[in-house]
Amino acid sequence: MSTKVSINRLATRVPGLDEVLGGGLPEFSFNLIAGQPGCGKTTLAHQIMFALATPERPAIYFTVLGEPPLKMLRYQQQFDFFDNAAVNHRIRFVNLSEEAVGGDLDRVLARIVDEVATHNPGLVFVDSFRSVVVANENGNRPATSLQLFVQQLGMLMTSWQATTFLIGEYFNEVDANPVFTVADGLIWLRQSVQRNSMVRKLEIMKMRGQPTLPGLHTFRIDHTGVRLFAPANAVATEVHAVDSIAREGRARLGVPVLDEMLGGGLPRGYSLLVAGPSGSGKSILAASFLAEGVRGGETGVVAAFEQHPNRFRDQTLGNLIASGKVGLIDSRQPDLSIDEILLLILTEVKRLGATRVVLDSLTGFELGLAPTFRADFRESLLGLVTALARAGVTVLMTSELEDRYTDLRFSPYGAAFLTDAIVVQRYIEVDSQLLRVMAVVKVRASGHSNELRQYTIGSGGIEMGATLPDQEGLLGGRPTRKPLSDVPAGPVDAD
């Protein structure tokens, strides 16, 4: 009877990387970190090394560079993960440039074997491995010697029970290369400049023995190092434990008449789209939604893509943010991705135990994305809303509409289908006055009002007025006697 070999997975502690890898790096694996110059290969390798190296599992970092390791370390020391106390103790740096300069792979291999035999590391890094390849080519040595070198290095590192990383500059992943064949894992980094945005993406092209998340995953390099943003469908389904009471009942918006129009409030765990033109009070309603939650003992998170936090000062929402009852996401990077925004939101949700989330607004959200992410904005937005629903939070999103009066679209993205409820705000002209009106368009599987009500915005926020005496055509401007087909006539939405 045979038993399966258990492979230990090493947690890299690089944010998002372990999730994309499928649980971490297989111990004793032979890996290649590849990509074009400047995409973050060395930074990622150092971040992994400082996270994994221990006195029981020390690391050796071989540099095959024309510059001394001290120059490389000068820049790597700027990252938060760098630990000066680990250098020359649990982490050693060895320069192989002298052995590699002549392209003698046997000499390079002998030096690596000698260092490994002397120090018995659990982690081995060779950077840049591409330099070894170039030296081999310049030395007019046969290509078979490179393949043999890679195979021997892989077998030796496995026999020494070392987890190995080769770091190399490669531009085309489809080229035939013996390194790609021998490697157990292949991590490919890419970067491109689009307008004024730097877009970086990582792909796990190969990782033997475990399922990985397919596709390109965006990442950012900041003072902490590499931060990878796993896709929305890979985020944990439960960010925090939402008790049964929080999942039941309705989440009121803080506008009593509107809550009654919704059937007693928004069912918890639902997503609500508030659509309307500029100045119609969408952000005010969003602030009321968060404030009502705080009054009921809940906490919330607001992702602000239009108003700067300073504009919240001395306002209800500003006070809630200052008191710590509402978390603020105010990322104004020019190269955002939806996966990054989702991670920021869920981090705040987990920190505060929040049950309410506001996205204000989808228009500003889209404009803040890097151009490459705008093409699939609709699909990515669906993933974001689905992930937030799995986290057990109730979501309110605002959407800017160009008020064309007779145009009853609720979102320029066709996003109405992915929301559970829609509230639309409009301007109408009556007796030479511009009035605001509001209607509940849908609430899935729930009764709701089909009334069209006038409302005003005062010092206390939104105040609902009476129903309009003649609703036909008013949502689209002057009375036209045209039936308001977009407002459901029945009391319950079936979808």
XYZ file of C-alpha atoms in Angstrom:
495
model
C 0.000 0.000 0.000
C 1.537 3.297 -1.114
C 1.220 6.566 0.773
C 1.306 10.019 -0.726
C 4.260 12.264 -0.033
C 3.205 15.352 1.878
C 4.643 18.597 0.516
C 5.125 21.392 3.018
C 4.123 24.815 1.757
C 6.130 27.832 2.828
C 4.181 31.009 3.559
C 5.969 33.850 1.775
C 4.005 36.519 3.682
C 4.024 38.627 0.512
C 0.506 40.104 0.572
C -1.684 38.224 -1.891
C 1.056 35.933 -3.236
C 0.268 32.882 -1.101
C -3.397 33.044 -2.179
C -2.410 33.172 -5.848
C 0.118 30.358 -5.364
C -2.576 28.141 -3.888
C -1.303 28.166 -0.314
C 2.388 29.036 -0.496
C 5.625 27.823 -2.084
C 6.353 24.064 -2.118
C 9.346 23.405 0.115
C 12.502 22.175 -1.696
C 11.122 23.370 -5.051
C 13.267 24.794 -7.859
C 11.793 28.127 -8.990
C 12.417 30.842 -11.557
C 11.394 34.482 -10.987
C 11.494 36.056 -14.455
C 10.618 39.282 -16.214
C 11.973 42.378 -17.897
C 14.344 44.818 -16.138
C 12.784 46.968 -13.422
C 9.619 44.917 -12.918
C 10.441 43.972 -9.296
C 12.147 40.567 -9.513
C 14.942 41.328 -7.052
C 12.567 43.079 -4.652
C 10.203 40.094 -4.664
C 13.115 37.678 -4.142
C 14.426 39.677 -1.173
C 10.966 39.985 0.338
C 10.490 36.205 0.158
C 13.963 35.589 1.542
C 13.604 37.862 4.578
C 10.222 36.310 5.337
C 11.393 32.683 5.110
C 14.974 32.803 6.417
C 15.403 31.612 10.010
C 18.397 30.364 12.043
C 17.150 26.828 11.331
C 16.561 27.608 7.653
C 19.238 30.125 6.622
C 19.528 31.644 3.161
C 22.350 32.286 0.709
C 21.870 34.957 -1.938
C 24.307 34.560 -4.858
C 24.784 37.689 -6.964
C 26.045 37.320 -10.512
C 26.307 41.037 -11.229
C 28.862 43.510 -12.464
C 28.228 45.595 -9.344
C 29.002 44.613 -5.750
C 26.182 43.280 -3.530
C 26.568 46.303 -1.255
C 25.184 48.547 -3.989
C 22.148 46.306 -4.398
C 21.598 46.168 -0.632
C 21.781 49.939 -0.407
C 18.498 50.159 -2.281
C 16.871 47.071 -0.785
C 17.389 48.523 2.694
C 14.765 51.151 1.889
C 11.960 48.557 2.126
C 10.207 47.780 5.398
C 10.871 44.033 5.097
C 14.660 44.490 5.163
C 16.266 43.403 8.443
C 19.879 44.497 8.932
C 20.259 42.141 11.884
C 19.638 39.140 9.600
C 22.502 39.925 7.213
C 25.579 37.733 7.794
C 23.603 35.664 10.294
C 20.556 33.939 8.838
C 21.168 35.530 5.407
C 24.491 35.510 3.545
C 25.361 37.323 0.309
C 27.969 35.779 -2.036
C 29.281 37.455 -5.215
C 29.774 35.079 -8.164
C 30.722 37.675 -10.766
C 34.350 36.536 -10.879
C 33.376 32.908 -11.557
C 30.724 33.844 -14.131
C 32.687 36.408 -16.136
C 34.414 33.795 -18.292
C 31.275 31.801 -18.929
C 32.713 28.708 -17.190
C 29.551 27.115 -15.819
C 31.509 24.321 -14.128
C 33.340 26.934 -12.072
C 30.091 28.698 -11.149
C 28.498 25.425 -10.131
C 31.530 24.422 -8.070
C 31.427 27.693 -6.116
C 27.703 27.316 -5.430
C 28.168 23.721 -4.270
C 31.066 24.735 -2.017
C 29.052 27.506 -0.324
C 25.997 25.282 0.079
C 28.073 22.441 1.544
C 29.761 24.821 3.984
C 26.689 26.683 5.246
C 23.881 24.162 4.610
C 21.208 26.742 3.676
C 17.512 25.986 3.396
C 17.055 28.762 0.824
C 19.241 29.503 -2.199
C 18.885 32.502 -4.549
C 20.868 33.137 -7.738
C 20.499 36.708 -9.103
C 20.776 37.390 -11.957
C 20.746 33.953 -13.481
C 20.451 35.581 -16.874
C 24.020 36.813 -16.426
C 25.168 33.195 -16.270
C 23.333 32.463 -19.507
C 24.834 35.474 -21.294
C 28.336 34.589 -20.080
C 27.840 31.064 -21.348
C 26.787 32.363 -24.771
C 29.686 34.836 -24.947
C 32.085 32.072 -24.095
C 31.005 30.189 -27.259
C 30.123 27.157 -25.185
C 27.548 24.676 -26.493
C 23.941 25.165 -25.404
C 23.899 21.646 -24.017
C 26.308 22.724 -21.282
C 23.732 25.248 -20.046
C 21.006 22.604 -19.961
C 23.323 20.242 -18.125
C 24.259 23.015 -15.674
C 20.609 23.735 -14.888
C 19.771 20.064 -14.439
C 22.764 19.507 -12.157
C 21.962 22.614 -10.105
C 18.356 21.524 -9.715
C 19.307 18.002 -8.604
C 21.958 19.276 -6.199
C 19.625 21.777 -4.535
C 16.923 19.121 -4.169
C 19.397 16.652 -2.663
C 20.549 19.365 -0.244
C 16.872 19.963 0.609
C 17.063 23.628 -0.333
C 14.273 25.718 -1.796
C 15.896 27.449 -4.759
C 15.123 30.609 -6.733
C 16.750 31.685 -9.973
C 16.147 35.359 -10.802
C 16.516 36.238 -14.469
C 15.735 38.881 -17.065
C 13.594 37.369 -19.782
C 11.443 39.177 -22.328
C 9.605 36.314 -24.023
C 8.147 33.453 -22.020
C 7.468 31.338 -25.118
C 11.120 30.936 -26.069
C 12.514 27.436 -25.661
C 14.707 27.456 -22.599
C 16.033 24.582 -20.494
C 15.443 26.604 -17.334
C 11.698 26.714 -18.007
C 11.603 22.939 -18.377
C 13.596 22.062 -15.267
C 11.951 24.616 -12.958
C 9.191 23.390 -10.651
C 7.774 26.902 -10.402
C 7.772 29.774 -12.861
C 6.736 33.225 -11.600
C 6.558 35.824 -14.366
C 6.456 39.584 -13.697
C 5.339 42.137 -16.274
C 5.076 45.898 -16.409
C 3.844 48.455 -18.915
C 3.329 52.207 -19.019
C -0.132 53.332 -20.110
C -0.475 57.101 -20.344
C 0.713 58.214 -16.893
C 0.075 54.864 -15.212
C 2.569 52.124 -14.406
C 0.732 48.793 -14.528
C 2.473 45.783 -13.014
C 1.140 42.231 -13.275
C 2.277 38.819 -12.038
C 1.457 35.397 -13.433
C 2.122 31.963 -11.961
C 2.887 30.186 -15.215
C 3.868 26.969 -13.502
C 3.874 25.493 -9.994
C 4.144 21.746 -9.795
C 2.022 19.780 -7.384
C -0.613 22.397 -6.544
C -3.395 24.410 -8.162
C -2.678 28.102 -8.648
C -4.952 30.962 -9.618
C -4.711 31.435 -13.391
C -4.389 34.756 -15.131
C -2.573 38.049 -14.609
C -2.706 39.539 -11.108
C -1.940 43.193 -10.531
C 0.633 44.218 -7.940
C 2.170 47.387 -6.586
C 5.646 48.170 -5.237
C 5.706 50.581 -2.312
C 7.693 51.062 0.886
C 6.478 47.681 2.189
C 7.703 45.853 -0.900
C 5.502 43.921 -3.331
C 1.742 43.829 -2.696
C -0.203 41.463 -4.917
C -3.953 41.837 -5.379
C -5.754 38.525 -5.704
C -8.947 38.582 -7.836
C -12.288 39.172 -6.165
C -13.431 35.570 -6.502
C -10.350 34.401 -4.578
C -10.994 36.614 -1.554
C -12.129 34.797 1.577
C -15.905 34.406 1.553
C -16.164 35.499 5.172
C -13.986 38.428 6.150
C -15.427 38.598 9.627
C -18.075 36.732 11.558
C -21.413 38.419 10.937
C -23.864 37.205 13.545
C -27.308 35.942 12.600
C -29.003 39.139 13.810
C -26.865 41.283 11.495
C -27.791 39.058 8.544
C -31.502 39.322 9.249
C -33.909 42.206 8.965
C -33.394 45.461 7.121
C -30.712 48.113 7.033
C -32.406 51.506 7.230
C -31.055 54.431 5.230
C -31.923 57.093 7.802
C -34.646 58.702 5.665
C -37.880 57.324 7.198
C -40.176 57.815 4.212
C -37.610 56.343 1.803
C -37.123 53.380 4.140
C -40.859 52.753 3.993
C -40.767 53.031 0.196
C -38.100 50.292 0.223
C -40.402 48.066 2.251
C -38.922 48.876 5.650
C -35.327 49.460 4.625
C -32.778 47.649 2.491
C -32.572 43.873 3.131
C -29.222 43.152 4.784
C -26.539 41.821 2.492
C -28.112 43.586 -0.498
C -26.421 46.047 -2.844
C -28.219 49.320 -3.602
C -27.500 51.575 -6.586
C -28.426 55.238 -6.056
C -28.419 56.868 -9.488
C -28.922 60.531 -10.207
C -27.485 63.695 -11.778
C -24.980 66.034 -10.163
C -26.313 67.767 -7.048
C -29.240 65.413 -6.564
C -28.034 64.302 -3.103
C -26.490 60.895 -3.761
C -23.539 61.427 -1.406
C -25.842 62.902 1.243
C -27.988 59.765 1.123
C -24.839 57.620 1.349
C -23.704 59.543 4.452
C -27.168 59.100 5.978
C -26.932 55.342 5.339
C -23.638 55.147 7.268
C -24.833 57.446 10.067
C -27.989 55.371 10.564
C -25.821 52.285 10.930
C -23.676 53.967 13.598
C -26.824 54.980 15.504
C -27.753 51.293 15.541
C -24.340 50.180 16.819
C -22.871 49.250 13.431
C -19.663 50.411 11.789
C -19.097 51.174 8.128
C -16.561 51.862 5.392
C -16.692 54.531 2.682
C -14.567 54.423 -0.465
C -14.503 58.055 -1.632
C -13.498 58.557 -5.262
C -14.707 62.133 -5.667
C -14.767 64.172 -2.437
C -11.487 64.748 -0.683
C -11.575 63.791 3.051
C -10.981 67.427 4.025
C -14.397 68.265 2.613
C -16.000 65.941 5.171
C -14.779 68.159 8.005
C -17.560 69.513 10.257
C -20.063 67.297 8.462
C -21.807 64.179 9.710
C -19.650 61.798 7.717
C -16.460 63.632 8.641
C -17.301 63.312 12.330
C -17.988 59.587 11.955
C -14.638 59.091 10.212
C -12.822 61.120 12.871
C -14.461 59.060 15.641
C -13.373 55.772 14.077
C -16.927 54.546 13.515
C -16.495 54.741 9.744
C -13.336 53.729 7.899
C -12.189 55.802 4.923
C -10.663 54.508 1.687
C -9.210 57.482 -0.160
C -6.725 56.012 -2.623
C -5.990 58.482 -5.421
C -3.271 56.523 -7.205
C -3.407 56.947 -11.003
C -3.012 53.213 -11.632
C -5.650 51.600 -9.428
C -7.194 48.216 -10.121
C -10.524 46.953 -8.811
C -8.734 44.086 -7.052
C -6.652 46.633 -5.141
C -9.730 48.617 -4.109
C -11.455 45.431 -2.977
C -8.480 44.497 -0.809
C -8.414 47.959 0.770
C -12.147 47.802 1.500
C -12.071 44.287 2.943
C -9.081 45.181 5.116
C -11.099 48.031 6.631
C -14.192 45.831 6.926
C -12.178 43.261 8.848
C -10.510 45.883 11.051
C -13.765 47.540 12.062
C -16.089 44.543 11.864
C -18.085 46.732 9.470
C -21.489 45.742 8.114
C -22.050 48.685 5.742
C -19.967 49.803 2.751
C -20.394 52.845 0.495
C -18.793 53.292 -2.954
C -19.088 56.991 -3.861
C -19.133 57.083 -6.804
C -18.830 54.527 -9.605
C -18.092 57.387 -11.994
C -15.101 58.559 -9.958
C -14.106 54.930 -9.379
C -13.823 54.235 -13.099
C -11.883 57.439 -13.770
C -9.394 56.497 -11.039
C -8.581 53.159 -12.668
C -5.624 52.649 -14.954
C -6.769 52.622 -18.616
C -6.113 48.898 -18.981
C -8.611 48.107 -16.200
C -11.436 50.232 -17.609
C -12.094 47.873 -20.506
C -13.499 45.174 -18.210
C -14.930 47.530 -15.583
C -18.393 45.990 -15.710
C -17.181 42.420 -15.144
C -14.748 43.487 -12.428
C -17.465 45.501 -10.671
C -19.657 42.408 -10.580
C -16.811 40.496 -8.918
C -16.354 43.268 -6.353
C -20.046 43.401 -5.442
C -20.203 39.596 -5.217
C -17.162 39.483 -2.917
C -18.659 42.132 -0.623
C -21.935 40.199 -0.508
C -20.017 37.067 0.529
C -18.393 39.104 3.277
C -21.874 39.753 4.674
C -21.940 43.528 4.246
C -24.690 45.759 2.871
C -23.464 47.940 -0.002
C -24.636 51.335 -1.274
C -23.158 52.587 -4.550
C -23.757 55.939 -6.185
C -23.706 56.540 -9.911
C -23.579 59.845 -11.752
C -26.168 60.281 -14.494
C -26.344 62.917 -17.183
C -29.893 64.145 -16.742
C -31.394 63.875 -20.200
C -34.897 63.829 -18.727
C -36.334 61.189 -21.031
C -33.338 58.843 -20.783
C -34.081 56.362 -17.999
C -30.787 54.490 -17.912
C -29.657 53.971 -14.323
C -25.919 53.606 -14.943
C -23.571 54.315 -17.866
C -21.987 50.874 -17.240
C -25.139 48.774 -17.530
C -24.551 47.984 -13.863
C -28.224 47.920 -12.874
C -28.436 44.153 -13.352
C -25.797 43.393 -10.702
C -27.496 45.347 -7.917
C -30.316 44.076 -5.739
C -32.056 47.432 -5.449
C -32.178 50.732 -7.341
C -33.192 54.212 -6.193
C -33.284 56.833 -8.913
C -33.124 60.599 -8.370
C -34.211 63.113 -11.026
C -34.834 66.776 -11.711
C -38.184 67.852 -13.107
C -39.458 71.241 -14.212
C -42.836 72.235 -12.806
C -44.231 75.759 -13.076
C -40.820 77.153 -14.014
C -39.189 75.553 -10.962
C -36.568 72.796 -10.894
C -37.656 70.141 -8.405
C -36.038 66.938 -7.191
C -37.964 63.656 -7.299
C -37.078 60.162 -6.144
C -38.426 56.671 -6.860
C -37.617 53.085 -5.867
C -37.136 51.200 -9.124
C -36.540 47.714 -7.754
C -35.862 45.667 -4.636
C -35.282 42.029 -5.427
C -37.720 39.553 -3.893
C -39.283 42.256 -1.775
C -42.306 44.522 -1.811
C -41.628 48.201 -2.388
C -43.451 51.378 -3.271
C -43.882 52.563 -6.836
C -44.541 56.133 -5.717
C -42.747 59.098 -7.194
C -41.963 61.547 -4.390
C -40.589 65.038 -4.308
C -37.737 65.665 -1.863
C -35.613 68.534 -0.649
C -32.110 68.832 0.804
C -31.793 70.897 3.953
C -29.515 71.266 6.945
C -30.829 67.974 8.290
C -30.164 66.098 5.086
C -32.783 64.654 2.733
C -36.402 65.359 3.549
C -39.048 63.485 1.605
C -42.206 65.255 0.493
C -45.576 64.146 -0.749
C -46.227 61.989 -3.764
C -46.691 63.860 -6.997
C -50.325 64.160 -8.046
C -49.599 63.154 -11.620
C -46.705 60.699 -11.936
C -47.072 59.958 -15.626
C -44.027 61.217 -17.476
C -42.651 63.317 -14.629
C -39.549 61.199 -14.108
C -38.587 62.212 -17.608
C -39.343 65.953 -17.391
C -42.578 67.699 -18.276
C -45.766 65.580 -18.177
C -46.035 63.607 -21.393
C -48.757 61.156 -20.445
C -46.284 58.413 -21.246
C -46.468 55.434 -18.807
C -43.493 55.203 -16.462
C -42.522 51.721 -17.607
C -39.228 51.627 -15.700
C -40.959 51.913 -12.325
C -42.477 48.500 -11.516
C -46.222 48.474 -11.146
C -46.292 45.367 -8.951
C -45.413 45.329 -5.265
C -42.713 42.638 -5.482
C -39.761 42.194 -7.854
C -39.428 38.663 -9.089
C -35.731 38.736 -10.017
